[in-house]
Amino acid sequence: MSERKIVLSAKDIEVKFRVRDNYLTAIRNVSIDLYDGETFAIVGESGSGKSVFTKTFTGMLETNGQISNGSIMFDGKDLTQLKTDKDWEGIRGKKISTIFQDPMTSLNPIRTIGSQITEVITKHQGVSASEAKAQAIEIMTRVGIQNAEHRFDEYPFQYSGGMRQRIVIAIALSCHPEILICDEPTTALDVTIQAQILELIKDLQKELKFTAVYITHDLGVVASVADRVGVMYGGQIVEYGTVEDIFYDPKHPYTWALLSSLPQLGEKGKDLYYITGTPPSLYNKIIGDAFAPRNEHALKIDFVEEPPFFKVSDTHYAKTWLLDPRAPKLEKPEVINNLHEKIKKMTSKGGAFYVE
Amino acid sequence: MSNKDKEVLLSVKNLEVTFHNEGRRFRAVKNANFDIYKGETFSLVGESGSGKTTIGRAIMRINTLSAGEVIFKGKRISGKISKEDDRDVIRSIQMIFQDPAASLNERATIEYCVSEGLYNFHLYKDEEERIAKVDKALEDVGLLPEHKSRYPHEFSGGQRQRVGIARAMIMEPELIVADEPISALDVSIRAQVLNLMNKLKEEKGLTYLFIAHDLSVVRFISDRIAVIHLGRIVEIAETEELFKHPLHPYTISLLSAVPMPDPQIEKAKKLVVYDESKRDHSGPKPVLQEIRPGHFVFANDREMAEYEAKLQEMEKAEASAK
């Protein structure tokens, strides 16, 4: 892993929002390296800061927000130093693109699909109109729009939800970005369409070799797409590792809780596990481990001092005192033990659930 | 377990809903037939536009039927019915909605939100009884009496959904139509609401019609599942039977599309895409037929023979595995 090329390196990022006379700390000292060509998934509940964090990569924080600490190194530049839209030109939309949740809000309803794709191509590549159109049709075909030449002149409302999301992907990829940020790309779509869109992004990634960053709350999606996973809680990444590390050998109690509350693991007639309490308020200074008040395994020190990252393996790190040598030995909850065997038993009870 | 001995609470017969738009007709639900037994959770699963919500709304009598009928406790409740029956049905069939924030009046206190049904139907003798009922309803859903004076915005998503459930429960309904009640909630909160729904089902003997698009959730909560595609019910079976022996190609594609929280399985999985137009439609018109007791599939005779062969093969494989 270590010899792989790092494309983006975020260090000690802190993001603050000014809300009336108060400051809200949405991101608290998050560091992460993204490797070339990998898929990194950030998973967490709403309000954990996953969207805000990736917005710093493209300078798209709301106007009341600011990066108050840290650096983001990309392409030899520190992205936190870029201020104006002009500074961002050449990076946002060209080298780092984003796909958002709702394709209808990312597309302009009163302009044709074709003009919205060619706009990006002419803007960033400076090619002629006819060349841009040819490229646009090619990429439309590539994302699975049949009869692209004809549909080039249609409007967004003439496309279905899944097709619109394909167009958004086409626009995002039209400049061959190095990083594609997918912010809940399939949450607004049906499951069958979701599966197709995820498949499409995977195929395109193999072909175009970009790095993908997924933001999602759906652990199923994470399992399907990710090489590595970062679990976010209360504005911090609390655990990260390969997708196998996180699903089969989770170390942080929050990751345990998240996996345990999956409805797929529920047994008929028994209650599902759920996390009590509510996420921490980000207006106040958080002392100790942010998850401690909701954590049934919390140690005394969790309320006093913030845990550092402990190394589990070369790829796997977790921010919990449980990994300190002095901590009591604690095993992950029974429900998520042997996760693979459990899910496998469920999915292949002799039936044609999956074609394997 | 024979379905014949169970009491049918609600029965949907040849139900059709047609929408008219600028002279064009659109059949949103085509010839739907199913029974819901007392005390069970019956799920309708399908994609957006499949007509699952329309069926729920037709049962609630929000959408009028263009054909067929809905029978509740042996009485027809669709079309024109007497005033007393109407009141009775409104009280006994309640609904829980997807977005708890949108379904509660922002400017009303929780007390008012929960009592609204009581006010409308004068289901209380005096203030004291009303307050006692509100307290009881809130307690049932795990909220506290002191929450009464608060406003919906002061609650988290999961708590708001509990208020939505309390609002329905206070009417002492027999059937609850829950339309995507957890889709708008976070993973951890989902679990709470599902547990609550299960608890109420056991304690009060409730029956649910659960409308959802997510099969993984549905599996945990349902006793039986109906899969609906383009306004047509294509398969009905008991939950485990459906997961074990899915027959209709649409059911199979829907099952394969749900991402499972297991990287090994997900990465080995092959996607099955269902395309209605590419199927073999030869032979007579298909109908919903019973292939095994309680397991119905939408098929004609030729397809029935294919499904039968497939089912026997699966059963043989299972027998030899044991």
XYZ file of C-alpha atoms in Angstrom, chain B:
322
model
C -49.131 -23.167 8.512
C -52.208 -22.787 6.427
C -53.472 -19.383 5.476
C -56.987 -20.741 5.288
C -57.421 -20.778 9.066
C -56.392 -17.189 9.509
C -58.857 -14.387 9.762
C -58.816 -12.071 6.778
C -58.834 -8.454 7.923
C -58.629 -6.721 4.594
C -59.183 -8.064 1.173
C -58.364 -6.348 -2.084
C -60.269 -7.687 -5.065
C -59.500 -6.880 -8.705
C -58.426 -3.417 -7.668
C -57.706 -0.936 -10.408
C -56.802 2.713 -10.176
C -56.775 4.882 -13.274
C -55.524 8.423 -13.453
C -56.755 10.831 -16.108
C -54.506 13.519 -17.425
C -55.516 15.767 -20.305
C -57.672 13.063 -21.808
C -54.990 10.410 -21.443
C -55.640 7.462 -19.204
C -52.992 5.871 -17.089
C -53.661 2.639 -15.253
C -51.484 2.931 -12.165
C -52.697 -0.300 -10.605
C -53.842 -3.236 -12.687
C -56.057 -5.935 -11.252
C -54.502 -6.248 -7.811
C -55.685 -9.108 -5.586
C -54.500 -9.915 -2.102
C -55.679 -10.594 1.431
C -54.164 -9.219 4.605
C -54.609 -11.472 7.633
C -55.269 -10.168 11.086
C -52.100 -9.582 13.084
C -49.622 -9.889 10.252
C -47.304 -7.458 8.507
C -47.955 -7.539 4.813
C -45.467 -5.682 2.647
C -45.841 -4.199 -0.776
C -42.446 -3.828 -2.402
C -41.661 -2.107 -5.657
C -39.875 0.775 -7.284
C -41.123 4.305 -7.591
C -43.966 4.434 -10.040
C -44.877 0.809 -9.480
C -48.193 1.731 -7.870
C -47.451 0.572 -4.334
C -48.386 3.877 -2.731
C -51.439 4.118 -4.966
C -52.700 0.813 -3.576
C -52.113 2.089 -0.044
C -53.957 5.275 -0.846
C -56.793 3.362 -2.496
C -57.227 1.379 0.725
C -57.229 4.647 2.665
C -59.857 5.801 0.155
C -57.775 8.781 -0.915
C -57.633 7.474 -4.478
C -60.884 6.273 -5.996
C -60.976 2.892 -7.646
C -61.818 2.519 -11.304
C -62.650 -1.158 -10.800
C -62.691 -3.763 -8.083
C -63.356 -3.407 -4.389
C -61.753 -3.311 -0.970
C -63.320 -5.397 1.806
C -62.497 -4.602 5.416
C -63.753 -6.993 8.115
C -66.258 -8.454 5.682
C -67.666 -5.077 4.642
C -67.049 -3.248 1.413
C -65.328 0.063 2.162
C -64.613 1.283 -1.355
C -67.053 3.401 -3.300
C -70.196 4.773 -1.632
C -70.697 3.672 1.951
C -72.894 4.811 4.815
C -71.811 7.613 7.121
C -71.388 5.373 10.150
C -69.233 2.935 8.208
C -67.204 5.839 6.917
C -66.446 7.096 10.417
C -65.666 3.626 11.589
C -63.234 2.987 8.742
C -61.440 6.294 9.158
C -60.825 5.403 12.772
C -59.801 1.807 12.249
C -57.409 2.328 9.344
C -54.653 4.806 10.061
C -51.617 5.842 8.106
C -47.959 6.560 8.894
C -46.087 8.664 6.383
C -42.572 8.752 5.040
C -41.456 12.207 6.048
C -42.298 12.869 9.687
C -41.344 16.521 9.361
C -43.791 17.126 6.542
C -46.658 15.235 8.132
C -46.739 17.212 11.378
C -48.049 20.740 11.709
C -45.017 22.854 12.584
C -47.054 25.430 14.417
C -48.949 23.008 16.607
C -47.723 21.475 19.833
C -47.190 17.750 20.058
C -50.281 17.603 22.274
C -52.421 19.064 19.498
C -50.776 16.926 16.791
C -51.506 13.761 18.704
C -55.014 14.780 19.812
C -56.164 15.895 16.389
C -57.964 12.647 15.620
C -59.658 12.697 19.028
C -60.940 16.208 18.401
C -62.265 15.333 14.991
C -64.120 12.288 16.221
C -64.991 13.430 19.754
C -63.444 10.307 21.136
C -63.132 11.640 24.671
C -65.548 12.426 27.482
C -63.643 15.286 29.041
C -60.266 17.019 28.966
C -58.930 14.663 31.583
C -59.621 11.624 29.441
C -58.127 13.257 26.369
C -54.919 14.088 28.194
C -54.763 10.608 29.628
C -55.112 9.200 26.125
C -52.377 11.470 24.757
C -50.053 10.507 27.597
C -50.746 6.848 26.972
C -50.100 7.185 23.230
C -46.843 9.011 23.846
C -45.794 6.410 26.375
C -46.579 3.619 23.898
C -44.138 5.090 21.407
C -41.450 5.767 23.987
C -41.917 9.510 24.452
C -42.538 11.320 27.730
C -45.628 13.257 28.887
C -43.572 16.435 29.184
C -42.966 16.343 25.421
C -46.598 17.386 24.966
C -45.949 21.114 25.103
C -43.094 21.024 22.600
C -43.148 21.673 18.875
C -42.174 19.222 16.126
C -38.961 21.081 15.225
C -37.605 20.405 18.706
C -37.444 16.709 17.985
C -35.016 14.530 16.082
C -36.163 12.628 12.981
C -36.718 9.411 14.877
C -38.693 11.144 17.619
C -40.849 12.896 15.048
C -41.637 9.591 13.437
C -42.662 8.353 16.894
C -45.055 11.295 17.151
C -46.429 10.299 13.741
C -46.990 6.792 15.055
C -48.562 8.096 18.285
C -50.977 10.157 16.197
C -52.103 7.003 14.453
C -52.128 4.840 17.580
C -54.373 7.142 19.607
C -57.259 6.236 17.322
C -56.882 2.596 18.369
C -56.753 1.395 14.788
C -56.805 -2.199 13.621
C -54.860 -1.675 10.426
C -51.981 0.696 9.848
C -50.858 1.594 6.370
C -47.196 2.557 6.733
C -45.931 4.205 3.580
C -42.097 4.081 3.567
C -42.030 4.966 7.288
C -38.269 4.666 7.656
C -36.832 5.688 4.287
C -36.116 9.221 5.443
C -34.335 8.131 8.631
C -30.728 7.370 9.518
C -29.586 3.766 9.905
C -29.508 3.806 13.702
C -32.894 5.500 13.980
C -34.436 3.069 11.508
C -33.779 0.269 13.930
C -35.609 2.113 16.717
C -38.698 2.738 14.612
C -38.796 -0.848 13.317
C -38.512 -2.184 16.871
C -41.311 0.113 17.958
C -43.576 -1.027 15.125
C -42.926 -4.661 16.025
C -43.588 -4.003 19.684
C -46.916 -2.303 18.981
C -47.912 -5.127 16.682
C -47.414 -7.666 19.443
C -48.928 -5.622 22.256
C -51.974 -4.320 20.428
C -52.489 -7.053 17.866
C -52.046 -4.539 15.071
C -51.965 -5.393 11.416
C -49.649 -3.519 9.072
C -49.600 -2.877 5.394
C -45.963 -1.885 4.976
C -45.056 -0.097 1.767
C -41.355 -0.009 0.949
C -38.732 -0.222 -1.741
C -35.971 -1.730 0.377
C -36.174 -5.502 0.525
C -33.607 -5.826 3.302
C -35.811 -3.895 5.717
C -38.922 -5.633 4.542
C -37.446 -9.032 5.257
C -36.957 -8.227 8.915
C -40.431 -6.860 9.504
C -42.809 -8.749 7.207
C -44.696 -11.981 7.433
C -45.654 -11.926 3.769
C -44.461 -9.874 0.805
C -46.047 -8.851 -2.463
C -43.737 -7.626 -5.216
C -45.255 -5.076 -7.551
C -43.936 -3.944 -10.907
C -45.547 -1.383 -13.231
C -48.875 -1.549 -11.442
C -48.989 -5.323 -11.489
C -48.435 -7.657 -8.555
C -45.967 -10.197 -9.932
C -45.351 -12.383 -6.901
C -46.757 -12.935 -3.398
C -45.231 -15.285 -0.846
C -44.310 -15.674 2.758
C -41.112 -13.757 3.476
C -38.626 -16.611 3.737
C -40.243 -18.464 0.851
C -39.847 -15.397 -1.347
C -36.192 -14.993 -0.444
C -35.520 -18.692 -0.853
C -37.492 -19.361 -4.005
C -37.992 -16.161 -5.969
C -39.575 -17.113 -9.287
C -40.592 -14.081 -11.261
C -37.588 -12.537 -13.073
C -38.451 -9.115 -11.680
C -38.348 -10.412 -8.107
C -34.947 -11.931 -8.814
C -33.580 -8.702 -10.248
C -34.937 -6.734 -7.291
C -33.306 -9.144 -4.852
C -29.980 -8.971 -6.634
C -30.077 -5.165 -6.712
C -30.176 -4.674 -2.936
C -26.592 -4.096 -1.807
C -25.658 -6.386 1.085
C -23.323 -5.148 3.819
C -20.649 -7.694 3.024
C -17.764 -6.793 0.707
C -16.991 -10.378 -0.306
C -20.526 -11.078 -1.435
C -20.987 -7.678 -3.024
C -17.808 -7.901 -5.048
C -18.627 -11.348 -6.391
C -22.183 -10.415 -7.260
C -23.478 -10.210 -10.786
C -26.208 -7.744 -11.494
C -29.430 -9.087 -12.984
C -31.137 -6.365 -14.985
C -34.819 -6.886 -15.659
C -36.147 -5.676 -18.959
C -39.856 -6.179 -19.459
C -39.637 -5.550 -23.201
C -37.021 -8.250 -23.762
C -39.045 -11.051 -22.204
C -40.816 -13.775 -24.075
C -44.484 -12.730 -24.006
C -45.801 -15.565 -26.170
C -48.759 -17.606 -25.070
C -51.987 -16.618 -23.348
C -52.325 -13.659 -21.010
C -50.662 -14.262 -17.656
C -52.588 -14.156 -14.383
C -51.619 -14.425 -10.719
C -51.553 -18.180 -9.983
C -50.802 -20.212 -6.886
C -47.750 -22.402 -7.504
C -47.284 -23.637 -3.915
C -49.629 -23.035 -0.992
C -49.423 -19.307 -0.279
C -46.914 -18.633 -3.067
C -48.432 -16.796 -6.014
C -46.718 -15.779 -9.220
C -47.922 -13.804 -12.218
C -47.593 -16.181 -15.143
C -49.323 -17.913 -18.032
C -49.340 -21.686 -18.487
C -46.045 -21.802 -20.369
C -44.290 -19.705 -17.727
C -45.974 -21.709 -14.969
C -44.396 -24.873 -16.352
C -40.980 -23.164 -16.417
C -41.341 -21.901 -12.845
C -42.558 -25.306 -11.697
C -39.478 -26.977 -13.189
C -37.209 -24.405 -11.609
C -38.888 -24.712 -8.239
C -38.608 -28.499 -8.279
C -34.941 -28.221 -9.129
C -34.379 -25.830 -6.209
C -36.302 -28.089 -3.833
C -34.299 -31.088 -5.000
C -31.020 -29.226 -4.434
C -32.121 -28.294 -0.935
C -33.187 -31.835 -0.103
C -29.841 -33.231 -1.235
C -27.973 -30.515 0.683
C -29.606 -31.775 3.852
